[in-house]
Amino acid sequence: MFSFFKIKYKFSKPQQVRISIEEQLTNLGKLGITLKRKIEIRDILDFKIRDYEERPYIHLLMSMGRERDSIEPNSDLYPTNDVWCFDRECIEDHGDYVQGLKRIAVMVDPTISVTDIQDYVDIEAGEVWIAFKANGTNYRYSLSAQDDWLSLEIFTIFSELLAASGSRKRFFFADTGNEILVVLIERDQFHQLNKLINIFIPSTQA
């Protein structure tokens, strides 16, 4: 049902003109990509400020999308629900897709309420499927088995569900070489995102 190529992006050398991290946050905010309330940028930095300013947007987006041990009491472990950055080699057994779908469920809420998540993973037999309820309707999808790589088909599935629900938001992703970087923004903002950093591809044409 789906076909994806394994695309790896080779990032260009650092730009000559540095962009402050504050300006980067402002520009991403215009696209709807924001940190959760009460989370300060200093709480999620993985590198020196200079590194973020010399490689605008890529480092910042990846830091915004990574799971954190503790960023805010009584909250989940992500600084934003607009970005997800993760190691794609995360599928080994039953339950691994459940964890990924739980993250997607948080990102698409409240437009889509995702419950009753299940999966089946048998890499050797080439059998992988996911099942869940979305806004009360049951769905079940077979996915391609790609060794221990998470199938990017799941982002197509949820982009199409968002479209069917009337939402303008879609998933866009980029393979950074070590991790997958995913953003959830309105489809009309994709052109502006690519003006900032031209590495993302759409998960669907819908």
mmCIF file of C-alpha atoms in Angstrom:
data_model
loop_
_atom_site.group_PDB
_atom_site.id
_atom_site.type_symbol
_atom_site.label_atom_id
_atom_site.label_comp_id
_atom_site.label_asym_id
_atom_site.label_seq_id
_atom_site.Cartn_x
_atom_site.Cartn_y
_atom_site.Cartn_z
ATOM 1 C CA MET A 1 0.000 0.000 0.000
ATOM 2 C CA PHE A 2 2.905 2.315 0.651
ATOM 3 C CA SER A 3 6.355 2.758 -0.790
ATOM 4 C CA PHE A 4 9.204 4.684 0.800
ATOM 5 C CA PHE A 5 12.809 5.151 -0.214
ATOM 6 C CA LYS A 6 15.510 5.260 2.413
ATOM 7 C CA ILE A 7 16.695 8.816 1.963
ATOM 8 C CA LYS A 8 19.622 10.200 3.912
ATOM 9 C CA TYR A 9 20.359 13.887 3.788
ATOM 10 C CA LYS A 10 23.873 15.255 3.690
ATOM 11 C CA PHE A 11 23.754 18.595 5.421
ATOM 12 C CA SER A 12 25.733 21.437 3.922
ATOM 13 C CA LYS A 13 28.530 23.231 5.686
ATOM 14 C CA PRO A 14 27.532 25.747 8.348
ATOM 15 C CA GLN A 15 26.132 28.954 6.938
ATOM 16 C CA GLN A 16 28.299 32.028 7.057
ATOM 17 C CA VAL A 17 25.527 34.084 8.632
ATOM 18 C CA ARG A 18 24.618 32.934 12.123
ATOM 19 C CA ILE A 19 20.992 33.039 13.246
ATOM 20 C CA SER A 20 20.345 33.550 16.916
ATOM 21 C CA ILE A 21 18.504 30.786 18.706
ATOM 22 C CA GLU A 22 15.842 33.306 19.722
ATOM 23 C CA GLU A 23 15.208 34.223 16.082
ATOM 24 C CA GLN A 24 15.030 30.550 15.153
ATOM 25 C CA LEU A 25 12.408 29.944 17.846
ATOM 26 C CA THR A 26 10.427 32.948 16.622
ATOM 27 C CA ASN A 27 10.477 31.760 13.009
ATOM 28 C CA LEU A 28 9.494 28.220 13.965
ATOM 29 C CA GLY A 29 6.724 29.639 16.139
ATOM 30 C CA LYS A 30 5.254 31.317 13.051
ATOM 31 C CA LEU A 31 4.828 27.820 11.610
ATOM 32 C CA GLY A 32 3.135 26.552 14.752
ATOM 33 C CA ILE A 33 6.210 24.809 16.170
ATOM 34 C CA THR A 34 6.524 25.894 19.779
ATOM 35 C CA LEU A 35 7.818 24.699 23.114
ATOM 36 C CA LYS A 36 5.346 23.782 25.810
ATOM 37 C CA ARG A 37 4.543 26.413 28.400
ATOM 38 C CA LYS A 38 7.056 26.859 31.212
ATOM 39 C CA ILE A 39 9.813 25.081 29.264
ATOM 40 C CA GLU A 40 12.880 27.226 28.704
ATOM 41 C CA ILE A 41 15.189 26.702 25.757
ATOM 42 C CA ARG A 42 18.149 26.241 28.112
ATOM 43 C CA ASP A 43 16.417 23.138 29.507
ATOM 44 C CA ILE A 44 16.670 21.214 26.226
ATOM 45 C CA LEU A 45 20.003 22.234 24.731
ATOM 46 C CA ASP A 46 22.301 19.373 23.716
ATOM 47 C CA PHE A 47 25.142 21.553 22.405
ATOM 48 C CA LYS A 48 26.638 24.976 22.870
ATOM 49 C CA ILE A 49 24.540 27.923 21.704
ATOM 50 C CA ARG A 50 27.103 28.605 18.996
ATOM 51 C CA ASP A 51 26.425 25.219 17.409
ATOM 52 C CA TYR A 52 22.717 26.000 17.141
ATOM 53 C CA GLU A 53 23.382 29.393 15.630
ATOM 54 C CA GLU A 54 25.917 28.135 13.085
ATOM 55 C CA ARG A 55 23.656 25.279 11.958
ATOM 56 C CA PRO A 56 20.282 27.016 12.075
ATOM 57 C CA TYR A 57 17.086 25.036 12.712
ATOM 58 C CA ILE A 58 18.384 21.473 12.337
ATOM 59 C CA HIS A 59 19.978 21.207 15.788
ATOM 60 C CA LEU A 60 17.161 23.170 17.397
ATOM 61 C CA LEU A 61 14.409 21.021 15.880
ATOM 62 C CA MET A 62 16.186 17.829 16.884
ATOM 63 C CA SER A 63 16.625 19.063 20.453
ATOM 64 C CA MET A 64 12.985 20.097 20.606
ATOM 65 C CA GLY A 65 11.867 16.670 19.414
ATOM 66 C CA ARG A 66 13.927 14.391 21.637
ATOM 67 C CA GLU A 67 12.584 12.604 24.675
ATOM 68 C CA ARG A 68 13.867 14.064 27.934
ATOM 69 C CA ASP A 69 14.345 12.394 31.300
ATOM 70 C CA SER A 70 12.686 15.232 33.174
ATOM 71 C CA ILE A 71 11.647 18.588 31.782
ATOM 72 C CA GLU A 72 8.553 19.508 33.742
ATOM 73 C CA PRO A 73 6.758 17.929 36.716
ATOM 74 C CA ASN A 74 3.618 15.932 35.919
ATOM 75 C CA SER A 75 4.113 16.105 32.156
ATOM 76 C CA ASP A 76 5.222 13.750 29.433
ATOM 77 C CA LEU A 77 8.856 13.621 28.418
ATOM 78 C CA TYR A 78 8.802 15.805 25.291
ATOM 79 C CA PRO A 79 9.370 19.596 25.148
ATOM 80 C CA THR A 80 6.813 20.012 22.330
ATOM 81 C CA ASN A 81 4.010 18.112 20.621
ATOM 82 C CA ASP A 82 4.925 19.578 17.229
ATOM 83 C CA VAL A 83 8.233 17.737 16.731
ATOM 84 C CA TRP A 84 9.484 14.194 17.268
ATOM 85 C CA CYS A 85 13.104 13.109 16.864
ATOM 86 C CA PHE A 86 13.960 9.456 17.450
ATOM 87 C CA ASP A 87 16.224 6.571 16.524
ATOM 88 C CA ARG A 88 14.442 4.729 13.716
ATOM 89 C CA GLU A 89 16.109 1.432 14.661
ATOM 90 C CA CYS A 90 13.624 0.808 17.454
ATOM 91 C CA ILE A 91 11.465 -2.095 16.259
ATOM 92 C CA GLU A 92 12.374 -5.531 17.557
ATOM 93 C CA ASP A 93 9.311 -7.161 19.088
ATOM 94 C CA HIS A 94 5.661 -6.827 20.027
ATOM 95 C CA GLY A 95 4.902 -3.564 21.765
ATOM 96 C CA ASP A 96 7.501 -1.447 19.995
ATOM 97 C CA TYR A 97 4.982 0.100 17.593
ATOM 98 C CA VAL A 98 2.632 0.644 20.520
ATOM 99 C CA GLN A 99 5.201 2.992 22.055
ATOM 100 C CA GLY A 100 5.587 4.916 18.806
ATOM 101 C CA LEU A 101 1.839 5.199 18.319
ATOM 102 C CA LYS A 102 1.436 6.521 21.845
ATOM 103 C CA ARG A 103 3.746 9.384 20.909
ATOM 104 C CA ILE A 104 1.771 10.059 17.714
ATOM 105 C CA ALA A 105 -1.470 9.922 19.703
ATOM 106 C CA VAL A 106 -0.240 12.787 21.885
ATOM 107 C CA MET A 107 0.780 14.799 18.830
ATOM 108 C CA VAL A 108 -2.569 14.478 17.012
ATOM 109 C CA ASP A 109 -4.725 15.037 20.099
ATOM 110 C CA PRO A 110 -7.337 16.550 20.378
ATOM 111 C CA THR A 111 -8.148 16.397 16.665
ATOM 112 C CA ILE A 112 -7.896 12.612 16.755
ATOM 113 C CA SER A 113 -8.415 10.573 19.907
ATOM 114 C CA VAL A 114 -6.304 7.416 19.575
ATOM 115 C CA THR A 115 -7.100 4.544 21.944
ATOM 116 C CA ASP A 116 -6.881 0.737 22.173
ATOM 117 C CA ILE A 117 -3.463 0.636 20.496
ATOM 118 C CA GLN A 118 -2.135 -2.816 19.580
ATOM 119 C CA ASP A 119 0.634 -4.207 17.407
ATOM 120 C CA TYR A 120 2.163 -7.425 16.163
ATOM 121 C CA VAL A 121 5.825 -7.627 15.202
ATOM 122 C CA ASP A 122 7.512 -10.693 13.716
ATOM 123 C CA ILE A 123 10.458 -9.411 11.717
ATOM 124 C CA GLU A 124 11.688 -12.850 10.639
ATOM 125 C CA ALA A 125 8.271 -13.826 9.298
ATOM 126 C CA GLY A 126 7.839 -10.413 7.701
ATOM 127 C CA GLU A 127 4.554 -9.830 9.515
ATOM 128 C CA VAL A 128 3.908 -6.477 11.145
ATOM 129 C CA TRP A 129 0.589 -4.810 11.852
ATOM 130 C CA ILE A 130 -0.888 -2.094 14.026
ATOM 131 C CA ALA A 131 -4.445 -1.604 15.239
ATOM 132 C CA PHE A 132 -6.158 1.204 17.140
ATOM 133 C CA LYS A 133 -9.299 3.249 17.505
ATOM 134 C CA ALA A 134 -9.319 6.781 16.084
ATOM 135 C CA ASN A 135 -12.255 8.878 17.204
ATOM 136 C CA GLY A 136 -14.110 5.672 18.038
ATOM 137 C CA THR A 137 -13.513 3.917 14.693
ATOM 138 C CA ASN A 138 -11.423 0.738 14.511
ATOM 139 C CA TYR A 139 -8.422 0.662 12.163
ATOM 140 C CA ARG A 140 -5.929 -2.063 11.330
ATOM 141 C CA TYR A 141 -2.953 -1.676 8.989
ATOM 142 C CA SER A 142 -0.286 -4.055 7.784
ATOM 143 C CA LEU A 143 3.165 -2.473 7.677
ATOM 144 C CA SER A 144 6.297 -3.446 5.806
ATOM 145 C CA ALA A 145 8.919 -5.241 7.899
ATOM 146 C CA GLN A 146 12.228 -3.373 7.528
ATOM 147 C CA ASP A 147 14.547 -5.175 9.934
ATOM 148 C CA ASP A 148 14.504 -3.110 13.134
ATOM 149 C CA TRP A 149 13.546 0.135 11.374
ATOM 150 C CA LEU A 150 10.241 1.764 12.221
ATOM 151 C CA SER A 151 8.115 2.028 9.084
ATOM 152 C CA LEU A 152 7.459 5.599 8.003
ATOM 153 C CA GLU A 153 4.104 4.393 6.702
ATOM 154 C CA ILE A 154 2.617 5.260 10.077
ATOM 155 C CA PHE A 155 2.997 8.958 9.320
ATOM 156 C CA THR A 156 1.134 8.532 6.037
ATOM 157 C CA ILE A 157 -1.637 6.735 7.901
ATOM 158 C CA PHE A 158 -2.071 9.519 10.421
ATOM 159 C CA SER A 159 -1.690 12.315 7.883
ATOM 160 C CA GLU A 160 -4.550 10.761 5.926
ATOM 161 C CA LEU A 161 -6.622 10.407 9.108
ATOM 162 C CA LEU A 162 -5.964 14.073 9.870
ATOM 163 C CA ALA A 163 -7.077 15.001 6.353
ATOM 164 C CA ALA A 164 -10.242 12.909 6.719
ATOM 165 C CA SER A 165 -11.008 14.668 10.003
ATOM 166 C CA GLY A 166 -10.810 18.070 8.332
ATOM 167 C CA SER A 167 -7.500 19.067 9.916
ATOM 168 C CA ARG A 168 -4.980 21.054 7.896
ATOM 169 C CA LYS A 169 -2.067 19.504 9.780
ATOM 170 C CA ARG A 170 0.168 16.851 8.223
ATOM 171 C CA PHE A 171 3.344 14.986 9.152
ATOM 172 C CA PHE A 172 6.606 15.825 7.373
ATOM 173 C CA PHE A 173 9.834 13.970 8.013
ATOM 174 C CA ALA A 174 13.562 13.922 7.289
ATOM 175 C CA ASP A 175 16.190 11.230 7.762
ATOM 176 C CA THR A 176 19.145 12.942 9.429
ATOM 177 C CA GLY A 177 21.364 9.868 9.139
ATOM 178 C CA ASN A 178 21.134 8.766 12.769
ATOM 179 C CA GLU A 179 17.607 9.779 13.641
ATOM 180 C CA ILE A 180 14.260 10.520 12.044
ATOM 181 C CA LEU A 181 13.065 14.094 12.496
ATOM 182 C CA VAL A 182 9.294 14.566 12.231
ATOM 183 C CA VAL A 183 7.248 17.762 12.373
ATOM 184 C CA LEU A 184 3.478 18.169 12.506
ATOM 185 C CA ILE A 185 2.395 21.441 10.929
ATOM 186 C CA GLU A 186 -0.349 22.761 8.677
ATOM 187 C CA ARG A 187 0.246 21.678 5.101
ATOM 188 C CA ASP A 188 0.126 25.304 3.918
ATOM 189 C CA GLN A 189 3.180 26.021 6.082
ATOM 190 C CA PHE A 190 5.357 23.410 4.386
ATOM 191 C CA HIS A 191 6.688 25.883 1.822
ATOM 192 C CA GLN A 192 7.734 28.275 4.585
ATOM 193 C CA LEU A 193 9.377 25.448 6.519
ATOM 194 C CA ASN A 194 11.464 24.564 3.477
ATOM 195 C CA LYS A 195 12.581 28.174 3.234
ATOM 196 C CA LEU A 196 14.051 27.793 6.691
ATOM 197 C CA ILE A 197 15.491 24.300 6.225
ATOM 198 C CA ASN A 198 14.920 22.330 3.045
ATOM 199 C CA ILE A 199 15.212 18.720 4.233
ATOM 200 C CA PHE A 200 11.636 17.593 4.855
ATOM 201 C CA ILE A 201 9.391 15.542 2.613
ATOM 202 C CA PRO A 202 5.600 15.095 2.920
ATOM 203 C CA SER A 203 4.205 11.860 4.304
ATOM 204 C CA THR A 204 1.185 12.124 2.002
ATOM 205 C CA GLN A 205 -0.206 14.178 -0.872
ATOM 206 C CA ALA A 206 -3.587 14.485 0.846
#
